[in-house]
Amino acid sequence: MDSVLSVTRVLKTQNSSCISVLPIRQAGRWLRVSTTAPAIAMDDDERPRPSCSCKQARCIQRYCHCFGNQWYCSDACRCEACCNTEGRAAFVEERAEILLKNKPGAFQSKIAKDGDPSVPGKEQRRHVKGCTCRKSECKKNYCECFKNWVACSERCQCEGCANIYGAKGGVCTRDVLRLSFVYLFSLLVSGLLLLVWFDLGCLVAETDAILPHANRDSGGTSSNDGGSGTPDGSNGTSDETADITDEGSVSPTEAGVTETVPAFGEAFNIGQNVHAPGGSDLDAFFKTLQDHDYFSQSFHTFMHQGSVQDLWHGSANSTPQGLLNPNIDNGRKDGPNGN
DNA sequence: GAGTTTGAAACT
DNA sequence: CAGTTTCAAACTC
Ligand SMILES: [Zn+2]
Ligand SMILES: [Zn+2]
Ligand SMILES: [Zn+2]
Ligand SMILES: [Zn+2]
Ligand SMILES: [Zn+2]
Ligand SMILES: [Zn+2]
């Protein structure tokens, strides 16, 4: 790019005439520059070579994208009766000269760059002439501003402008959308945190519902010891709160291995209208809850405890094995097939 | 791929 | 200039 720029500058200084036809700088491209302004802006050099499918214009009018951008037509073009070929370079030059005489600046880039290009974020692109959209609201590529990713300005004659890069005398919808996204995302995070809170509360409630029966049967631990407290601020603040859903989810473990976490309700037979496990089975279950201090951990972390995994999948050194899994015959009388 | 919509370019 | 026509791209189905 630097070499291209230097070439452009040299040519500009070397040409004394106002308008002159220059040798082809890029392969397949014819080029014009004036002493007052470069015919080709940097923006055009960054643009890919266009192609056309002209039928009537013979590719020697600015209807043709190739001609309009000072390119000869290429194999990519599907034009008919094309005159914009290197073999007719003289004719192309002639047409360009005539056009330029009648319409100075016809080949100047429609996009200009403002600001300081050396300062990142300071350079600004703008449409020199502006658009005249009447129906597209500057929301489609019909609009030259939108097509070039630039905002509409007072130079534009558009009606009902809704250019997302900046409407004429209006707001940049793109910035609004970006800010709205940040706002909605923060709302989502807040909602998820509330969801964690709620789910932990549900677990507590379910445990409370189970415990009174157990206490009557076994006369064991008080039901309020661990189950009645509302989760405090420190309880649900896990980085992996998104893993807590009503359905089973696949979540990455610390080791980077993905494993399926049983759905909360499924794991605890919640909502399946089954009786709570009783006797020593429940004691073991609740003891597990206490031993691993469940209520000070997030649900996700809890579910990945080895003991819980054993209760679900079964384990050689876990008693009882597969207690929580209705699909494993662990001797209990409850569960989907129990009653 | 065919048909429609659109706005720049060309023309009067 | 403004109004109209021409044109190929952008879009829709
Ligand atoms: Zn063409
Ligand atoms: Zn072409
Ligand atoms: Zn052509
Ligand atoms: Zn527009
Ligand atoms: Zn515009
Ligand atoms: Zn606009």
XYZ file of C-alpha atoms (C1' of nucleotides) and ligand atoms in Angstrom:
370
model
C 0.000 0.000 0.000
C 2.832 2.382 0.745
C 4.362 1.759 -2.620
C 1.032 2.418 -4.254
C 0.673 5.649 -2.355
C 4.136 6.795 -3.275
C 3.474 6.039 -6.910
C 0.306 8.084 -6.738
C 2.116 11.021 -5.196
C 4.874 10.898 -7.765
C 2.413 10.863 -10.562
C 0.514 13.736 -9.078
C 3.590 15.894 -8.876
C 4.871 14.925 -12.246
C 1.776 15.783 -14.185
C 1.415 19.436 -14.940
C -1.734 19.170 -16.978
C -5.007 19.338 -15.192
C -6.229 16.020 -16.438
C -4.099 13.301 -17.813
C -4.346 9.656 -18.614
C -1.786 7.610 -16.812
C -0.327 4.208 -17.418
C -2.060 1.301 -15.809
C -1.012 1.091 -12.205
C -2.892 -2.038 -11.309
C -3.198 -4.857 -13.743
C -6.437 -4.485 -15.632
C -7.064 -0.974 -14.429
C -6.913 2.292 -16.221
C -6.372 5.359 -14.122
C -6.824 9.081 -14.183
C -5.506 11.664 -11.819
C -5.642 15.401 -11.698
C -3.205 17.777 -10.083
C -5.878 19.000 -7.729
C -7.222 15.773 -6.357
C -6.440 12.114 -6.713
C -8.932 10.358 -8.888
C -8.620 7.241 -6.832
C -8.827 7.373 -3.112
C -7.264 4.788 -0.890
C -10.727 3.476 -0.362
C -10.916 2.400 -3.963
C -7.634 0.553 -3.797
C -8.986 -1.464 -0.918
C -12.109 -2.367 -2.833
C -12.143 -5.615 -4.771
C -12.220 -5.501 -8.530
C -15.816 -5.126 -9.664
C -17.607 -7.065 -12.336
C -20.593 -6.171 -14.418
C -23.329 -7.580 -16.579
C -24.013 -4.611 -18.795
C -26.089 -5.029 -21.927
C -26.858 -1.570 -23.253
C -24.119 0.592 -21.872
C -21.350 -1.344 -23.655
C -19.349 -0.780 -20.472
C -18.318 2.700 -21.529
C -20.730 4.576 -19.308
C -20.701 4.931 -15.606
C -23.647 2.594 -15.422
C -20.950 -0.002 -15.713
C -19.270 -0.681 -12.392
C -16.066 -1.621 -14.119
C -15.883 1.539 -16.178
C -17.132 3.679 -13.328
C -14.295 2.465 -11.143
C -11.689 2.730 -13.875
C -11.348 -0.980 -14.376
C -11.315 -2.843 -17.622
C -13.847 -5.592 -17.764
C -12.634 -9.004 -16.760
C -13.489 -12.638 -17.186
C -15.809 -12.264 -14.250
C -17.996 -9.886 -16.244
C -21.040 -11.102 -18.124
C -21.383 -7.992 -20.219
C -22.530 -7.889 -23.807
C -20.991 -5.788 -26.583
C -18.282 -4.764 -24.172
C -15.969 -1.973 -25.254
C -14.171 -1.669 -21.935
C -11.249 -3.879 -22.851
C -7.529 -3.321 -22.896
C -7.601 -3.915 -26.613
C -9.727 -0.787 -26.914
C -7.754 1.243 -24.434
C -7.707 4.249 -26.762
C -11.454 4.219 -27.104
C -11.891 3.829 -23.366
C -9.574 6.775 -22.824
C -11.497 8.862 -25.287
C -14.785 8.131 -23.645
C -13.313 8.872 -20.251
C -11.885 12.176 -21.463
C -15.225 13.260 -22.897
C -17.032 12.234 -19.792
C -14.557 14.024 -17.604
C -14.788 17.172 -19.701
C -18.544 17.286 -19.341
C -18.543 16.200 -15.774
C -15.398 17.068 -13.861
C -14.766 14.781 -10.964
C -16.817 12.025 -12.510
C -14.191 9.470 -11.571
C -13.402 10.801 -8.171
C -14.150 8.446 -5.358
C -17.578 8.871 -3.873
C -16.120 8.132 -0.495
C -13.736 10.592 1.083
C -11.759 10.217 4.232
C -11.690 12.827 6.933
C -9.759 13.102 10.121
C -6.272 11.927 10.814
C -5.681 8.512 9.283
C -2.586 8.037 11.431
C -4.689 8.234 14.568
C -6.676 5.034 14.955
C -10.353 5.702 15.375
C -10.020 9.255 14.145
C -10.255 8.634 10.463
C -13.786 9.018 9.150
C -15.268 8.049 5.854
C -18.078 10.006 4.290
C -20.035 10.000 1.092
C -19.018 13.055 -0.923
C -22.270 13.653 -2.739
C -24.658 11.853 -0.459
C -27.556 9.657 -1.454
C -31.027 10.496 -2.729
C -32.946 7.483 -1.492
C -36.701 7.804 -1.442
C -37.962 4.319 -0.693
C -35.201 2.202 0.754
C -34.857 4.318 3.900
C -31.112 3.887 3.441
C -31.408 0.443 4.971
C -30.380 -1.601 1.940
C -27.555 -1.651 -0.526
C -29.581 0.465 -2.873
C -28.275 3.313 -0.746
C -24.742 4.324 -1.578
C -24.128 5.474 1.962
C -25.312 2.243 3.516
C -23.491 0.233 0.888
C -20.253 1.918 1.865
C -20.888 1.614 5.580
C -21.036 5.348 6.093
C -23.626 7.490 7.795
C -25.986 9.695 5.890
C -25.357 13.372 6.252
C -26.853 16.710 5.389
C -25.432 16.198 1.916
C -27.947 13.396 1.461
C -31.382 14.043 0.042
C -32.812 10.834 1.429
C -36.362 10.595 2.742
C -37.206 8.651 5.854
C -33.565 7.918 6.453
C -32.923 4.992 8.781
C -29.268 4.394 8.015
C -27.936 2.224 10.798
C -24.512 3.829 10.468
C -26.092 7.138 11.235
C -29.269 8.653 9.901
C -29.294 12.074 8.353
C -29.483 14.464 11.279
C -30.303 11.551 13.528
C -28.944 8.843 15.716
C -26.658 6.037 14.756
C -28.921 3.028 15.175
C -25.881 0.834 15.297
C -24.614 2.557 18.414
C -28.068 2.378 19.943
C -28.280 -1.319 19.213
C -24.839 -1.881 20.659
C -25.735 -0.072 23.855
C -29.093 -1.838 23.998
C -27.318 -5.147 23.710
C -25.050 -4.301 26.615
C -28.085 -3.267 28.642
C -30.057 -6.401 27.781
C -27.034 -8.573 28.471
C -26.693 -7.108 31.926
C -30.375 -7.776 32.468
C -29.831 -11.378 31.368
C -26.994 -11.827 33.818
C -29.125 -10.379 36.583
C -31.965 -12.691 35.633
C -29.708 -15.700 35.702
C -28.465 -14.763 39.119
C -32.057 -14.516 40.302
C -32.740 -17.890 38.680
C -29.911 -19.440 40.674
C -31.359 -17.961 43.795
C -34.785 -19.346 42.939
C -33.525 -22.823 42.083
C -31.562 -23.106 45.264
C -34.670 -22.044 47.119
C -36.617 -24.800 45.343
C -34.066 -27.367 46.392
C -34.312 -26.163 49.941
C -38.099 -26.323 49.800
C -38.058 -29.826 48.363
C -35.611 -30.982 50.972
C -37.861 -29.520 53.647
C -40.781 -31.400 52.178
C -38.831 -34.619 52.399
C -37.307 -34.249 55.794
C -40.369 -34.257 58.089
C -41.273 -37.766 56.928
C -37.750 -38.885 57.467
C -37.664 -37.404 60.920
C -40.830 -39.202 61.869
C -39.491 -42.445 60.587
C -36.016 -42.269 61.871
C -36.176 -39.532 64.478
C -33.012 -38.139 63.059
C -31.711 -34.719 62.248
C -33.865 -31.624 62.466
C -35.316 -30.529 59.222
C -34.282 -26.944 59.776
C -30.633 -27.643 60.190
C -29.716 -27.144 56.605
C -32.845 -26.884 54.612
C -34.894 -23.950 55.723
C -32.490 -21.110 55.133
C -32.863 -18.869 52.186
C -29.667 -18.942 50.112
C -27.588 -15.957 51.060
C -25.567 -13.826 48.737
C -22.622 -16.127 48.778
C -24.573 -19.163 47.840
C -25.508 -18.827 44.231
C -22.597 -16.853 42.919
C -21.043 -19.418 40.671
C -19.387 -18.746 37.383
C -21.284 -21.609 35.903
C -24.784 -20.584 36.787
C -25.902 -21.106 33.218
C -25.611 -24.817 33.771
C -28.583 -24.775 36.064
C -31.670 -25.507 34.057
C -34.709 -27.676 34.288
C -33.248 -29.977 31.742
C -30.098 -32.001 31.673
C -27.191 -30.043 30.346
C -23.728 -30.664 29.091
C -21.215 -28.565 30.909
C -17.461 -28.343 30.797
C -15.644 -29.607 33.795
C -12.493 -28.169 35.243
C -10.524 -30.794 33.373
C -12.096 -29.639 30.166
C -14.100 -32.807 29.767
C -17.770 -32.398 29.028
C -20.183 -34.550 30.906
C -23.903 -34.632 31.187
C -25.335 -33.240 34.363
C -28.716 -34.704 35.217
C -31.541 -32.268 35.306
C -32.295 -31.008 38.750
C -35.860 -32.250 38.992
C -34.958 -35.522 37.363
C -32.110 -36.209 39.717
C -34.252 -35.702 42.783
C -37.481 -37.152 41.429
C -39.112 -33.786 41.845
C -42.401 -33.401 40.096
C -42.775 -37.108 39.534
C -45.255 -37.602 42.352
C -43.147 -40.129 44.179
C -42.751 -40.561 47.856
C -39.624 -39.524 49.577
C -37.109 -42.169 50.346
C -37.237 -43.266 53.945
C -35.157 -44.940 56.589
C -31.472 -45.300 56.317
C -31.493 -44.399 52.644
C -32.678 -40.901 53.368
C -30.334 -40.590 56.281
C -27.447 -41.380 54.014
C -28.730 -38.904 51.442
C -29.149 -36.116 53.915
C -25.875 -36.886 55.570
C -24.272 -36.431 52.210
C -25.875 -33.034 51.903
C -24.476 -32.064 55.272
C -21.062 -33.639 54.904
C -20.397 -31.759 51.733
C -21.910 -28.546 52.989
C -24.169 -28.342 49.992
C -25.935 -25.178 50.967
C -22.790 -23.142 50.778
C -22.090 -24.261 47.229
C -23.674 -23.676 43.905
C -25.892 -26.359 42.543
C -23.507 -27.052 39.724
C -20.577 -27.606 41.995
C -22.719 -29.755 44.196
C -23.844 -31.922 41.333
C -20.253 -32.562 40.419
C -19.361 -33.770 43.858
C -18.154 -37.327 43.652
C -20.662 -38.461 46.249
C -23.574 -37.056 44.274
C -22.258 -38.608 41.120
C -22.038 -41.893 43.002
C -25.575 -41.542 44.247
C -26.651 -41.126 40.649
C -24.400 -43.489 38.757
C -23.475 -45.877 41.493
C -20.020 -46.473 42.896
C -18.081 -49.252 44.519
C -17.379 -47.293 47.706
C -20.595 -45.329 47.939
C -23.506 -46.394 50.089
C -26.149 -46.664 48.938
C -25.307 -46.922 45.273
C -27.432 -45.126 42.749
C -29.809 -43.900 45.391
C -30.980 -40.953 43.361
C -31.238 -42.735 40.033
C -34.633 -44.305 39.445
C -33.117 -46.426 36.703
C -30.845 -48.281 39.090
C -32.313 -50.935 41.332
C -30.929 -49.898 44.675
C -33.478 -51.679 46.744
C -35.596 -48.687 47.620
C -39.357 -48.953 47.327
C -39.981 -45.464 45.968
C -39.369 -44.066 42.535
C -41.239 -44.230 39.290
C -41.821 -47.952 39.650
C -42.172 -47.960 43.380
C -45.842 -47.221 43.909
C -33.196 -18.204 -12.662
C -37.060 -14.891 -13.505
C -39.215 -10.858 -12.185
C -39.429 -6.661 -9.419
C -37.601 -2.678 -7.074
C -34.445 0.870 -6.710
C -31.630 5.038 -7.212
C -27.476 6.620 -9.877
C -26.339 8.073 -14.405
C -27.693 9.966 -18.534
C -30.533 12.778 -21.025
C -33.727 16.711 -22.239
C -30.934 23.502 -12.297
C -35.571 20.114 -12.510
C -38.057 16.432 -14.660
C -37.671 12.279 -17.280
C -35.594 8.219 -19.150
C -32.254 4.685 -19.077
C -29.740 1.360 -16.874
C -27.614 -2.415 -14.095
C -27.435 -3.591 -9.500
C -29.954 -5.066 -5.444
C -33.459 -7.508 -3.990
C -37.437 -10.878 -3.734
C -39.600 -15.160 -4.602
Zn -20.013 -3.271 -17.760
Zn -17.281 -5.380 -16.479
Zn -17.828 -5.126 -20.063
Zn -29.561 6.587 1.240
Zn -27.071 9.018 2.492
Zn -30.189 8.403 4.407
